Coordinates of C-alpha atoms (C1' of nucleotides) in Angstrom, one line a residue:
Chain A
M1 CA 53.5 42.1 152.3
T2 CA 51.9 46.2 151.8
V3 CA 50.7 47.9 149.1
S4 CA 52.7 50.4 147.6
S5 CA 50.5 54.2 146.6
S6 CA 52.0 54.2 143.4
H7 CA 49.9 51.2 141.8
P8 CA 53.8 49.3 141.1
A9 CA 53.7 47.0 138.1
S10 CA 53.3 43.8 138.1
E11 CA 56.2 41.1 137.7
D12 CA 54.1 40.1 134.2
E13 CA 53.4 43.9 133.1
D14 CA 57.1 44.4 133.3
H15 CA 57.8 41.3 131.0
V16 CA 55.4 42.4 128.4
R17 CA 56.8 45.5 128.0
E18 CA 60.0 44.1 127.8
F19 CA 59.9 42.2 125.0
L20 CA 57.2 45.0 123.0
T21 CA 60.3 47.3 123.5
G22 CA 61.7 45.0 120.3
D23 CA 62.3 45.1 117.6
A24 CA 58.7 45.2 116.0
R25 CA 59.6 43.0 113.3
E26 CA 60.7 40.4 115.7
V27 CA 57.8 41.1 118.7
A28 CA 55.0 40.4 115.7
P29 CA 55.2 36.9 115.0
L30 CA 55.4 35.9 118.0
L31 CA 52.6 38.4 119.3
L32 CA 49.7 35.3 117.5
G33 CA 48.2 33.9 120.3
A34 CA 48.3 36.9 122.3
V35 CA 45.0 37.9 123.6
L36 CA 44.0 41.6 123.8
T37 CA 41.2 42.3 126.1
H38 CA 39.1 46.3 126.4
H39 CA 37.2 46.6 129.7
S40 CA 34.7 48.7 128.7
P41 CA 31.7 50.1 130.9
D42 CA 29.1 47.4 129.1
G43 CA 31.9 44.5 129.4
P44 CA 34.9 42.9 128.4
V45 CA 35.7 42.3 125.0
S46 CA 38.9 39.3 124.5
V47 CA 40.4 39.1 120.8
R48 CA 43.2 36.1 120.6
I49 CA 45.7 38.1 117.9
T50 CA 45.8 36.0 115.1
E51 CA 47.2 38.3 111.9
L52 CA 49.1 41.2 112.5
E53 CA 51.8 43.6 110.8
A54 CA 54.9 45.5 111.5
Y55 CA 54.7 49.3 111.0
M56 CA 58.7 50.6 111.2
G57 CA 60.1 54.1 111.9
P58 CA 61.2 57.1 110.5
G59 CA 65.3 56.6 109.8
D60 CA 66.2 53.4 109.6
S61 CA 68.4 53.4 106.2
L62 CA 68.5 49.9 106.2
H63 CA 65.0 49.0 105.8
P64 CA 63.2 52.7 104.6
D65 CA 59.4 52.4 105.6
P66 CA 57.2 54.2 103.2
G67 CA 54.3 52.5 104.3
S68 CA 54.3 53.8 108.1
H69 CA 52.8 56.3 109.2
T70 CA 55.6 57.4 110.4
F71 CA 57.8 57.8 107.7
R72 CA 57.5 61.7 107.1
G73 CA 58.3 62.3 111.5
P74 CA 56.0 62.9 114.1
T75 CA 52.8 64.3 113.5
R76 CA 49.7 64.9 116.1
R77 CA 48.4 61.7 115.1
N78 CA 51.4 59.6 115.7
A79 CA 52.3 60.5 118.9
P80 CA 52.2 57.5 120.2
M81 CA 54.5 55.6 118.2
F82 CA 57.2 57.6 119.0
G83 CA 56.1 56.4 122.9
P84 CA 56.8 54.0 125.2
A85 CA 56.1 50.4 123.9
G86 CA 52.5 48.6 124.9
H87 CA 50.5 51.6 124.3
L88 CA 47.7 51.8 121.4
Y89 CA 48.1 54.2 118.5
V90 CA 44.9 54.0 116.9
Y91 CA 44.1 55.6 113.8
F92 CA 41.0 56.6 112.2
T93 CA 40.4 56.0 108.1
Y94 CA 38.4 56.1 105.1
G95 CA 36.1 58.1 107.1
M96 CA 34.4 55.9 108.7
H97 CA 37.3 53.4 110.6
S98 CA 39.0 53.2 113.3
C99 CA 42.7 50.7 113.2
A100 CA 44.4 50.2 116.3
N101 CA 48.0 49.9 116.7
I102 CA 50.5 47.8 119.6
V103 CA 53.8 50.6 119.9
C104 CA 56.9 48.4 120.0
G105 CA 61.0 49.4 120.3
P106 CA 62.6 52.4 122.8
S107 CA 60.5 55.6 123.5
G108 CA 62.0 57.4 120.6
H109 CA 61.9 54.6 117.7
A110 CA 58.2 54.7 116.2
S111 CA 58.0 51.2 115.1
A112 CA 54.4 49.5 115.8
V113 CA 52.2 45.8 114.8
L114 CA 48.6 46.7 113.2
L115 CA 46.4 44.6 114.7
R116 CA 44.5 43.0 111.6
A117 CA 43.1 39.9 112.8
G118 CA 41.7 38.0 115.6
E119 CA 39.3 35.2 117.5
I120 CA 37.1 36.9 119.7
V121 CA 37.4 34.7 122.6
D122 CA 35.2 36.4 125.7
G123 CA 32.4 38.7 125.4
L124 CA 31.3 37.3 122.6
P125 CA 27.4 39.3 122.4
L126 CA 28.6 42.3 122.7
A127 CA 31.1 41.9 119.8
L128 CA 28.0 40.7 117.9
A129 CA 26.6 43.9 119.4
R130 CA 29.3 45.8 118.1
R131 CA 29.4 44.7 114.6
P132 CA 25.8 43.2 113.4
T133 CA 26.5 43.0 110.4
S134 CA 28.7 40.2 111.0
K135 CA 28.0 37.3 108.7
S136 CA 29.6 34.7 111.5
A137 CA 31.7 34.4 114.7
K138 CA 34.7 34.9 112.1
D139 CA 34.3 37.9 111.2
L140 CA 34.0 39.9 114.1
A141 CA 37.8 40.7 113.7
S142 CA 38.9 39.5 110.2
G143 CA 40.2 42.8 109.8
P144 CA 41.9 45.5 111.6
A145 CA 39.1 48.1 111.3
R146 CA 36.7 45.4 112.4
L147 CA 39.0 44.5 115.1
A148 CA 39.0 47.6 116.5
T149 CA 35.1 47.9 116.0
A150 CA 34.4 44.2 117.5
L151 CA 37.1 45.6 120.6
G152 CA 35.0 48.9 121.6
L153 CA 38.7 50.9 120.1
T154 CA 38.0 55.3 118.9
T155 CA 41.1 57.1 118.6
A156 CA 40.5 58.5 121.9
D157 CA 42.0 55.4 123.4
S158 CA 45.8 56.4 121.4
G159 CA 48.3 56.4 123.2
R160 CA 46.7 54.8 126.2
D161 CA 49.1 52.2 127.6
A162 CA 47.4 48.8 126.3
L163 CA 48.8 47.1 129.5
T164 CA 46.9 48.6 132.1
H165 CA 43.1 48.6 132.8
P166 CA 40.9 49.3 131.3
F167 CA 43.4 47.6 129.1
S168 CA 45.8 44.0 129.1
L169 CA 47.5 42.0 127.5
E170 CA 48.5 38.4 127.8
L171 CA 50.9 36.5 125.7
P172 CA 50.8 33.2 124.6
P173 CA 52.4 30.5 126.6
A174 CA 54.5 29.4 123.7
P175 CA 55.4 30.6 120.4
V176 CA 52.9 29.5 118.6
A177 CA 53.6 26.6 115.5
G178 CA 52.3 27.4 111.8
V179 CA 53.5 30.7 111.2
S180 CA 53.3 32.1 107.9
A181 CA 54.2 35.3 106.7
G182 CA 53.5 37.5 103.9
P183 CA 54.1 41.3 102.5
R184 CA 51.2 43.8 104.3
V185 CA 48.1 44.7 102.9
G186 CA 47.1 48.0 101.2
V187 CA 50.5 49.1 101.3
A188 CA 52.6 49.9 98.0
G189 CA 56.1 49.9 100.1
D190 CA 58.8 51.2 97.3
G191 CA 56.8 50.3 94.0
G192 CA 54.4 47.7 94.8
S193 CA 56.5 44.4 94.1
H194 CA 59.4 44.4 96.6
D195 CA 57.0 45.0 99.7
Y196 CA 59.0 43.9 103.3
P197 CA 57.3 40.3 104.2
W198 CA 56.5 41.7 107.1
R199 CA 52.9 40.1 107.6
F200 CA 52.5 37.5 110.3
W201 CA 49.8 35.2 110.6
L202 CA 48.6 31.6 111.7
T203 CA 48.9 29.0 109.1
G204 CA 45.3 28.5 108.1
D205 CA 43.6 30.2 111.1
P206 CA 39.4 30.4 109.5
T207 CA 39.4 34.5 111.0
V208 CA 42.1 35.8 109.2
S209 CA 41.1 38.7 106.7
R210 CA 41.2 38.5 103.0
Y211 CA 44.3 38.8 101.4
K212 CA 44.2 42.1 99.3
A213 CA 47.3 42.8 97.5
A214 CA 48.2 46.6 97.6
K215 CA 47.0 48.7 95.4
V216 CA 50.0 50.3 92.7
R217 CA 49.7 53.7 92.0
S218 CA 50.6 55.5 88.9
A219 CA 52.5 58.0 88.9
Chain B
dC1 C1' 33.7 32.3 94.5
dT2 C1' 35.4 37.3 92.5
dC3 C1' 34.9 41.8 91.2
dC4 C1' 34.1 46.6 91.6
dG5 C1' 32.4 51.4 93.8
dG6 C1' 30.1 53.9 97.2
dA7 C1' 30.2 55.2 102.1
dT8 C1' 32.6 59.3 104.4
dC9 C1' 35.8 62.4 107.3
dC10 C1' 40.5 63.3 109.4
dT11 C1' 44.9 64.6 108.5
dC12 C1' 48.8 66.7 106.4
dT13 C1' 50.3 69.0 102.7
Chain C
dG1 C1' 42.5 70.3 98.6
dA2 C1' 43.8 65.0 98.2
dG3 C1' 44.2 60.9 99.8
dG4 C1' 43.4 56.8 103.1
dA5 C1' 47.2 50.4 106.9
dT6 C1' 38.9 49.7 104.8
dC7 C1' 34.8 47.5 104.6
dC8 C1' 30.3 46.1 102.8
dG9 C1' 26.5 45.2 99.5
dG10 C1' 25.6 44.2 94.7
dA11 C1' 26.3 42.1 90.4
dG12 C1' 28.4 38.6 87.5
dG13 C1' 30.3 33.7 86.9

DNA sequence: CTCCGGATCCTCT
DNA sequence: GAGGATCCGGAGG
C-alpha cells in the first residue's frame, strides 16, 4: 500500500472524531476510562480519565448553560469551543491555573467536556516533576488544573487537535461500569440549587477530585 | 478530617 | 475594574 502525502486520518482517528461529534452530555460518561497522551519534548505522559463535566453551548433553549464559557457567545478565548470536535480548549484561571477541555459536537455547536481528574498511567516521573507539591500519585491529576499541569498543557495548546501528534486519545474498549453523575463543581448554574447533573466520575475511584459545592453568589 | 483565605493575572465588560 | 469551571497550606476539631 502507498502512503499519501497528506497525512490521511487513520480509521481509529476518524472513529474517535465521529464519536466526539456527538452530544457532550452523552459523550462525557463514555469518555471515562479513555486515555489522553501528550508527547512533549520532555517525554510522554498519559492520563486515564476518571472524572469530567459537560458544558453546553449558547442557544440551547432546553438547557441554557450559564456555566459555560460560551454562554455569552464567541470570544477570542473560547473560539476553539466553536470549532471541530476533538480539539483542545485550554483556559487560564485564578491567575495561575490552566484547565483543559475536549471539544464536542459539530462545528458551530460550542460544547465540550472539562477534564476534571485522571490517573497517570504513563510518564509518572515526568508528571511528578511537573507537580512537585503533590503528596501521592493519586493527587497528580485529581483536579482540572492538576490534570492540565501533569500533562504539561497550557493555553498555548488551546485549539490544538487532541487526536493527532503530539497528542493522542484512546477510547476505552468498552463503556466502563460504575459511573456516577452529579452537579458540576464550582458552577452556580441558575442560582445554585438546580444545577444540571453533568459531572460524571468513576464511582469510588481514588483519583476523583474531592467534591466542593458551587459557591452561591448573593446578588 | 473540615474550614478558610491568599496567591496572581487573564479575559471580558 | 471585577471576578474566576482552582490549588495549597495553616488552623482547629
